[in-house]
Tab-separated table of C-alpha atoms and ligand atoms in Angstrom:
chain	number	residue	atom	x	y	z
A	275	UNK	CA	5.210	-5.068	-130.439
A	276	UNK	CA	3.001	-2.286	-129.087
A	277	UNK	CA	3.772	0.510	-126.635
A	278	UNK	CA	2.145	-0.211	-123.305
A	279	UNK	CA	1.290	3.443	-122.784
A	280	UNK	CA	-0.277	4.413	-126.116
A	281	UNK	CA	-0.574	1.258	-128.236
A	282	UNK	CA	1.695	2.788	-130.899
A	283	UNK	CA	4.708	1.035	-132.388
A	284	UNK	CA	7.187	0.118	-129.641
A	285	UNK	CA	10.875	0.806	-130.304
A	286	UNK	CA	12.253	-0.553	-127.022
A	287	UNK	CA	11.323	-3.889	-125.505
A	288	UNK	CA	12.596	-4.534	-121.975
A	289	UNK	CA	12.080	-8.215	-121.354
A	290	UNK	CA	13.248	-7.973	-117.749
A	291	UNK	CA	10.508	-5.408	-117.011
A	292	UNK	CA	8.004	-6.995	-119.410
A	293	UNK	CA	7.640	-3.511	-120.824
A	294	UNK	CA	7.662	-2.242	-124.422
A	295	UNK	CA	7.469	1.484	-125.207
A	296	UNK	CA	7.423	3.810	-128.192
A	297	UNK	CA	10.076	6.523	-128.580
A	298	UNK	CA	8.036	9.235	-126.918
A	299	UNK	CA	7.068	7.148	-123.910
A	300	UNK	CA	10.530	5.637	-123.512
A	301	UNK	CA	12.031	9.131	-123.377
A	302	UNK	CA	9.535	9.961	-120.616
A	303	UNK	CA	9.947	6.678	-118.755
A	304	UNK	CA	13.740	6.944	-118.293
A	305	UNK	CA	13.770	10.318	-116.450
A	306	UNK	CA	10.732	9.235	-114.374
A	307	UNK	CA	12.680	6.193	-113.219
A	308	UNK	CA	15.776	8.278	-112.499
A	309	UNK	CA	13.684	10.677	-110.388
A	310	UNK	CA	12.311	7.675	-108.498
A	311	UNK	CA	15.808	6.277	-107.786
A	312	UNK	CA	17.125	9.698	-106.698
A	313	UNK	CA	14.350	9.802	-104.109
A	314	UNK	CA	14.492	6.152	-103.091
A	315	UNK	CA	18.223	6.174	-102.412
A	316	UNK	CA	18.171	9.724	-100.999
A	317	UNK	CA	20.767	10.906	-103.481
A	318	UNK	CA	20.094	14.650	-103.411
A	319	UNK	CA	17.390	17.267	-103.011
A	320	UNK	CA	16.028	19.752	-105.577
A	321	UNK	CA	18.223	22.641	-104.434
A	322	UNK	CA	21.544	20.865	-104.204
A	323	UNK	CA	24.419	21.576	-106.603
A	324	UNK	CA	25.456	18.539	-108.608
A	325	UNK	CA	28.749	17.929	-110.381
A	326	UNK	CA	28.378	15.273	-113.092
A	327	UNK	CA	31.572	13.490	-114.140
A	328	UNK	CA	31.342	13.242	-117.925
A	329	UNK	CA	33.617	11.086	-120.058
A	330	UNK	CA	32.002	11.657	-123.451
A	331	UNK	CA	30.359	8.202	-123.401
A	332	UNK	CA	26.623	7.508	-123.650
A	333	UNK	CA	26.015	6.971	-119.941
A	334	UNK	CA	27.518	10.120	-118.475
A	335	UNK	CA	26.150	12.404	-121.215
A	336	UNK	CA	22.699	10.826	-120.891
A	337	UNK	CA	22.843	11.291	-117.124
A	338	UNK	CA	23.659	14.970	-117.531
A	339	UNK	CA	20.825	15.325	-120.057
A	340	UNK	CA	18.341	13.602	-117.728
A	341	UNK	CA	19.295	15.679	-114.661
A	342	UNK	CA	18.851	18.877	-116.670
A	343	UNK	CA	15.491	17.626	-117.989
A	344	UNK	CA	14.430	16.934	-114.411
A	345	UNK	CA	15.271	20.548	-113.509
A	346	UNK	CA	18.361	19.919	-111.388
A	347	UNK	CA	21.258	22.318	-111.030
A	348	UNK	CA	23.911	20.107	-112.657
A	349	UNK	CA	27.288	21.140	-114.101
A	350	UNK	CA	29.801	18.884	-115.835
A	351	UNK	CA	33.368	17.871	-115.056
A	352	UNK	CA	35.610	16.442	-117.761
A	353	UNK	CA	39.023	15.020	-116.902
A	354	UNK	CA	41.543	15.050	-119.771
A	355	UNK	CA	43.576	11.896	-119.237
A	356	UNK	CA	45.936	12.356	-122.192
A	357	UNK	CA	45.091	8.957	-123.705
A	358	UNK	CA	45.831	9.608	-127.319
A	359	UNK	CA	45.984	6.129	-128.655
A	360	UNK	CA	43.205	5.221	-130.997
A	361	UNK	CA	42.486	5.436	-134.676
A	362	UNK	CA	44.945	8.244	-135.438
A	363	UNK	CA	47.135	8.693	-132.371
A	364	UNK	CA	48.888	12.030	-131.876
A	365	UNK	CA	48.259	14.823	-129.384
A	366	UNK	CA	45.023	16.153	-130.843
A	367	UNK	CA	43.441	12.889	-131.901
A	368	UNK	CA	42.716	9.522	-130.340
A	369	UNK	CA	40.499	8.678	-127.389
A	370	UNK	CA	40.952	11.672	-125.049
A	371	UNK	CA	40.846	14.323	-127.767
A	372	UNK	CA	37.722	12.803	-129.299
A	373	UNK	CA	35.895	12.337	-126.004
A	374	UNK	CA	36.678	15.923	-124.986
A	375	UNK	CA	35.272	17.176	-128.273
A	376	UNK	CA	32.042	15.269	-127.626
A	377	UNK	CA	31.658	16.666	-124.113
A	378	UNK	CA	32.423	20.251	-125.144
A	379	UNK	CA	30.017	20.046	-128.051
A	380	UNK	CA	27.287	18.659	-125.736
A	381	UNK	CA	27.769	21.440	-123.161
A	382	UNK	CA	28.029	24.219	-125.736
A	383	UNK	CA	24.943	23.083	-127.649
A	384	UNK	CA	22.847	23.200	-124.477
A	385	UNK	CA	24.441	26.195	-122.763
A	386	UNK	CA	25.649	24.093	-119.831
A	387	UNK	CA	28.577	24.810	-117.545
A	388	UNK	CA	31.538	22.482	-117.993
A	389	UNK	CA	34.740	22.319	-115.936
A	390	UNK	CA	37.749	20.753	-117.628
A	391	UNK	CA	40.872	19.498	-115.862
A	392	UNK	CA	43.710	18.439	-118.132
A	393	UNK	CA	45.833	16.094	-116.027
A	394	UNK	CA	48.992	16.707	-118.036
A	395	UNK	CA	48.662	20.481	-117.786
A	396	UNK	CA	47.796	20.309	-114.119
A	397	UNK	CA	50.461	17.837	-112.991
A	398	UNK	CA	52.977	17.639	-115.833
A	399	UNK	CA	52.233	14.057	-116.937
A	400	UNK	CA	49.493	12.302	-118.880
A	401	UNK	CA	47.947	9.108	-117.443
A	402	UNK	CA	49.957	6.752	-119.725
A	403	UNK	CA	53.168	8.653	-118.831
A	404	UNK	CA	52.387	8.437	-115.105
A	405	UNK	CA	51.789	4.739	-115.505
A	406	UNK	CA	55.092	4.154	-117.318
A	407	UNK	CA	56.985	6.051	-114.629
A	408	UNK	CA	55.356	4.378	-111.657
A	409	UNK	CA	55.130	0.801	-112.975
A	410	UNK	CA	58.716	0.355	-114.092
A	411	UNK	CA	58.005	0.982	-117.739
A	412	UNK	CA	54.870	-1.141	-117.965
A	413	UNK	CA	51.979	0.397	-119.793
A	414	UNK	CA	49.053	-0.603	-117.582
A	415	UNK	CA	47.453	2.714	-116.747
A	416	UNK	CA	44.121	1.669	-115.191
A	417	UNK	CA	45.214	1.712	-111.548
A	418	UNK	CA	46.981	5.075	-111.946
A	419	UNK	CA	43.943	6.337	-113.832
A	420	UNK	CA	41.518	5.186	-111.119
A	421	UNK	CA	43.507	6.855	-108.322
A	422	UNK	CA	43.806	10.075	-110.345
A	423	UNK	CA	40.143	10.215	-111.302
A	424	UNK	CA	38.959	9.675	-107.730
A	425	UNK	CA	41.376	12.324	-106.457
A	426	UNK	CA	40.476	14.939	-109.040
A	427	UNK	CA	36.719	14.385	-108.894
A	428	UNK	CA	36.727	14.838	-105.147
A	429	UNK	CA	39.077	17.826	-105.302
A	430	UNK	CA	36.916	19.624	-107.861
A	431	UNK	CA	33.634	18.856	-106.076
A	432	UNK	CA	35.036	20.282	-102.841
A	433	UNK	CA	36.922	23.259	-104.262
A	434	UNK	CA	34.001	24.378	-106.383
A	435	UNK	CA	31.439	23.921	-103.617
A	436	UNK	CA	29.266	21.140	-105.091
A	437	UNK	CA	27.064	19.143	-102.733
A	438	UNK	CA	27.306	15.890	-104.613
A	439	UNK	CA	29.285	14.116	-107.294
A	440	UNK	CA	27.290	12.062	-109.830
A	441	UNK	CA	28.714	9.402	-112.135
A	442	UNK	CA	27.070	7.538	-115.020
A	443	UNK	CA	27.706	3.954	-113.887
A	444	UNK	CA	24.984	1.695	-115.268
A	445	UNK	CA	23.702	-1.679	-114.101
A	446	UNK	CA	26.182	-3.614	-116.255
A	447	UNK	CA	29.074	-1.696	-114.638
A	448	UNK	CA	27.741	-2.162	-111.122
A	449	UNK	CA	26.894	-5.843	-111.569
A	450	UNK	CA	30.384	-6.550	-112.987
A	451	UNK	CA	32.073	-4.821	-110.031
A	452	UNK	CA	29.794	-6.635	-107.613
A	453	UNK	CA	30.515	-9.950	-109.300
A	454	UNK	CA	34.282	-9.394	-109.018
A	455	UNK	CA	34.065	-8.364	-105.372
A	456	UNK	CA	31.798	-11.282	-104.546
A	457	UNK	CA	34.076	-13.841	-106.192
A	458	UNK	CA	36.796	-12.899	-103.749
A	459	UNK	CA	34.514	-11.725	-100.908
A	460	UNK	CA	36.138	-8.304	-100.809
A	461	UNK	CA	34.219	-7.121	-97.795
A	462	UNK	CA	35.684	-3.614	-97.761
A	463	UNK	CA	34.755	-3.066	-101.380
A	464	UNK	CA	31.320	-4.593	-100.916
A	465	UNK	CA	30.694	-2.133	-98.098
A	466	UNK	CA	31.546	0.761	-100.332
A	467	UNK	CA	29.381	-0.181	-103.312
A	468	UNK	CA	25.990	1.480	-103.421
A	469	UNK	CA	23.832	3.964	-105.337
A	470	UNK	CA	24.617	6.666	-102.752
A	471	UNK	CA	27.698	6.948	-100.572
A	472	UNK	CA	27.365	9.696	-97.985
A	473	UNK	CA	30.162	12.270	-97.772
A	474	UNK	CA	32.331	12.339	-94.679
A	475	UNK	CA	35.711	13.696	-93.528
A	476	UNK	CA	36.189	15.784	-96.693
A	477	UNK	CA	34.956	13.081	-99.080
A	478	UNK	CA	32.183	14.314	-101.340
A	479	UNK	CA	28.866	12.436	-101.417
A	480	UNK	CA	28.804	10.144	-104.438
A	481	UNK	CA	25.729	9.027	-106.359
A	482	UNK	CA	24.992	6.750	-109.321
A	483	UNK	CA	21.500	7.599	-110.574
A	484	UNK	CA	21.747	5.184	-113.558
A	485	UNK	CA	22.766	2.134	-111.531
A	486	UNK	CA	19.498	0.298	-112.258
A	487	UNK	CA	19.522	0.753	-116.046
A	488	UNK	CA	20.936	-1.884	-118.356
A	489	UNK	CA	23.684	-0.641	-120.640
A	490	UNK	CA	21.499	-1.221	-123.684
A	491	UNK	CA	18.717	0.860	-122.131
A	492	UNK	CA	21.124	3.786	-121.852
A	493	UNK	CA	22.356	3.242	-125.405
A	494	UNK	CA	18.720	3.368	-126.566
A	495	UNK	CA	18.125	6.550	-124.562
A	496	UNK	CA	21.185	8.306	-126.050
A	497	UNK	CA	20.233	7.228	-129.545
A	498	UNK	CA	16.573	8.263	-129.269
A	499	UNK	CA	17.509	11.605	-127.675
A	500	UNK	CA	20.004	12.263	-130.478
A	501	UNK	CA	22.952	12.582	-128.087
A	502	UNK	CA	26.315	12.396	-129.888
A	503	UNK	CA	28.785	10.383	-127.868
A	504	UNK	CA	32.076	8.606	-128.349
A	505	UNK	CA	31.436	5.001	-129.396
A	506	UNK	CA	34.974	3.782	-128.791
A	507	UNK	CA	35.878	2.600	-125.344
A	508	UNK	CA	39.186	3.668	-123.831
A	509	UNK	CA	41.868	1.575	-125.628
A	510	UNK	CA	43.144	0.310	-122.268
A	511	UNK	CA	39.815	-1.291	-121.401
A	512	UNK	CA	40.373	-4.005	-124.032
A	513	UNK	CA	40.859	-7.383	-122.394
A	514	UNK	CA	40.079	-6.061	-118.886
A	515	UNK	CA	38.613	-8.298	-116.205
A	516	UNK	CA	35.541	-6.108	-115.947
A	517	UNK	CA	34.740	-6.669	-119.640
A	518	UNK	CA	35.141	-10.411	-119.090
A	519	UNK	CA	32.714	-10.298	-116.144
A	520	UNK	CA	30.258	-8.289	-118.230
A	521	UNK	CA	30.358	-10.973	-120.912
A	522	UNK	CA	29.701	-13.699	-118.360
A	523	UNK	CA	26.780	-11.783	-116.902
A	524	UNK	CA	25.401	-11.159	-120.401
A	525	UNK	CA	25.406	-14.897	-121.032
A	526	UNK	CA	23.454	-15.409	-117.841
A	527	UNK	CA	21.066	-12.604	-118.730
A	528	UNK	CA	20.352	-13.987	-122.203
A	529	UNK	CA	19.040	-17.208	-120.680
A	530	UNK	CA	17.447	-15.646	-117.645
A	531	UNK	CA	16.188	-12.133	-118.426
A	532	UNK	CA	16.356	-10.002	-115.313
A	533	UNK	CA	19.125	-12.036	-113.616
A	534	UNK	CA	21.595	-9.150	-113.680
A	535	UNK	CA	19.124	-6.728	-112.140
A	536	UNK	CA	18.092	-9.262	-109.491
A	537	UNK	CA	21.749	-9.929	-108.580
A	538	UNK	CA	22.327	-6.214	-107.968
A	539	UNK	CA	19.016	-5.461	-106.233
A	540	UNK	CA	19.285	-8.468	-103.916
A	541	UNK	CA	22.754	-7.274	-102.968
A	542	UNK	CA	21.395	-3.798	-102.125
A	543	UNK	CA	18.717	-5.402	-99.937
A	544	UNK	CA	21.316	-7.526	-98.152
A	545	UNK	CA	23.488	-4.478	-97.670
A	546	UNK	CA	20.816	-2.380	-95.955
A	547	UNK	CA	19.629	-5.330	-93.906
A	548	UNK	CA	23.032	-5.360	-92.210
A	549	UNK	CA	24.507	-8.475	-93.820
A	550	UNK	CA	27.691	-6.586	-94.563
A	551	UNK	CA	27.701	-3.685	-92.121
A	552	UNK	CA	27.791	-4.521	-88.450
A	553	UNK	CA	26.837	-1.614	-86.166
A	554	UNK	CA	30.414	-1.258	-84.893
A	555	UNK	CA	31.807	-1.137	-88.407
A	556	UNK	CA	31.048	2.412	-89.433
A	557	UNK	CA	33.178	3.848	-92.258
A	558	UNK	CA	36.786	4.119	-91.260
A	559	UNK	CA	37.810	7.601	-90.061
A	560	UNK	CA	40.008	9.308	-92.634
A	561	UNK	CA	43.241	11.254	-92.331
A	562	UNK	CA	44.199	14.414	-94.187
A	563	UNK	CA	46.991	14.303	-96.762
A	564	UNK	CA	49.656	16.846	-95.701
A	565	UNK	CA	50.450	17.670	-99.356
A	566	UNK	CA	47.072	18.182	-101.040
A	567	UNK	CA	44.749	18.388	-98.029
A	568	UNK	CA	42.439	15.661	-99.362
A	569	UNK	CA	41.101	12.827	-97.237
A	570	UNK	CA	43.049	9.571	-97.255
A	571	UNK	CA	42.814	6.255	-95.473
A	572	UNK	CA	46.542	6.322	-94.794
A	573	UNK	CA	48.417	8.340	-92.245
A	574	UNK	CA	50.679	10.561	-94.308
A	575	UNK	CA	50.442	11.281	-98.009
A	576	UNK	CA	47.492	10.082	-100.071
A	577	UNK	CA	47.903	7.530	-102.889
A	578	UNK	CA	47.749	10.223	-105.532
A	579	UNK	CA	50.484	12.379	-103.973
A	580	UNK	CA	52.703	9.332	-103.403
A	581	UNK	CA	52.251	8.322	-107.023
A	582	UNK	CA	53.064	11.823	-108.271
A	583	UNK	CA	56.128	12.014	-106.072
A	584	UNK	CA	57.385	8.725	-107.468
A	585	UNK	CA	56.802	9.867	-111.042
A	586	UNK	CA	58.575	13.181	-110.413
A	587	UNK	CA	61.562	11.439	-108.868
A	588	UNK	CA	61.908	9.363	-112.054
A	589	UNK	CA	62.105	12.402	-114.328
B	170	Q46	S1	39.773	5.319	-118.706
B	170	Q46	FE1	41.392	4.923	-117.299
B	170	Q46	FE2	39.301	3.338	-117.753
B	170	Q46	FE3	41.047	3.831	-119.713
B	170	Q46	S2	42.924	3.886	-118.529
B	170	Q46	FE4	41.736	2.247	-117.669
B	170	Q46	S3	40.643	3.241	-116.007
B	170	Q46	S4	40.169	1.842	-119.199
B	170	Q46	S5	37.245	3.360	-116.991
B	171	ZN	ZN1	3.724	5.184	-126.555
B	172	ZN	ZN1	47.524	14.113	-101.378
């Protein structure tokens, strides 16, 4: 297989794009594509301040690397979830400790600015502890984790004066979410899924510059760039519905290369053509949480503050 750009030995072959590239040209192609998507979906301009949510995985660290290579003003945000299960367990080992090490090493090695919020230090409970206290002893932390991450990412973006919050969701992530929402025609969720969600009522603008890259394309990028990342997934992701949907979509993709990308892109076209958004259905106006001051769709306290209150009443 030869590189389309130089005729040298190709190391990446993207069947869905009918494109094979050598290391050098692949490492140029990825940021060029990201720059194109940033422009196409009007994510942000050259002078805006970007906060990149980094988990220590290949996608978020690659995104940070690419934005810096493209000359953007991008700082990192790491949320310490206190998930210490994993190979060794214990407070300074396991998933959270290892992922934090990866992120800190990445930032330090490149002289980048990293903000760290440790949820346990900030609020008195780790994510698994919050989950146990709010789900009557059941250890299913993903919903608590999702609420907390959304709350903290928005809080930090606003408090620190960033224009936009960027996450490393790739095409496999986005297609799996879309598949789940489509199976049950979750119109509200479908409305809110896109490469760029404008900020409003105290909600930061959110962007996903990697949403058109296959997971294996990002893995290849991280590997070829020599980015050290945490290979393990969060232990609570095992057996999740989203992993099941990813497997189904991978089966489809293996027989029909490009099917996953087409599914997502056709959805984006339908979305802008007004299939989902009727003119009278603009985003719902938000209320302000009286406890933390963050936007919420409920009148009264936001989901995060209600959850924290419940956990504190249990202790
Ligand atoms: S980090 Fe949190 Fe995920 Fe772990 S506890 Fe669940 S939601 S699986 S992306
Ligand atoms: Zn080449
Ligand atoms: Zn609140």
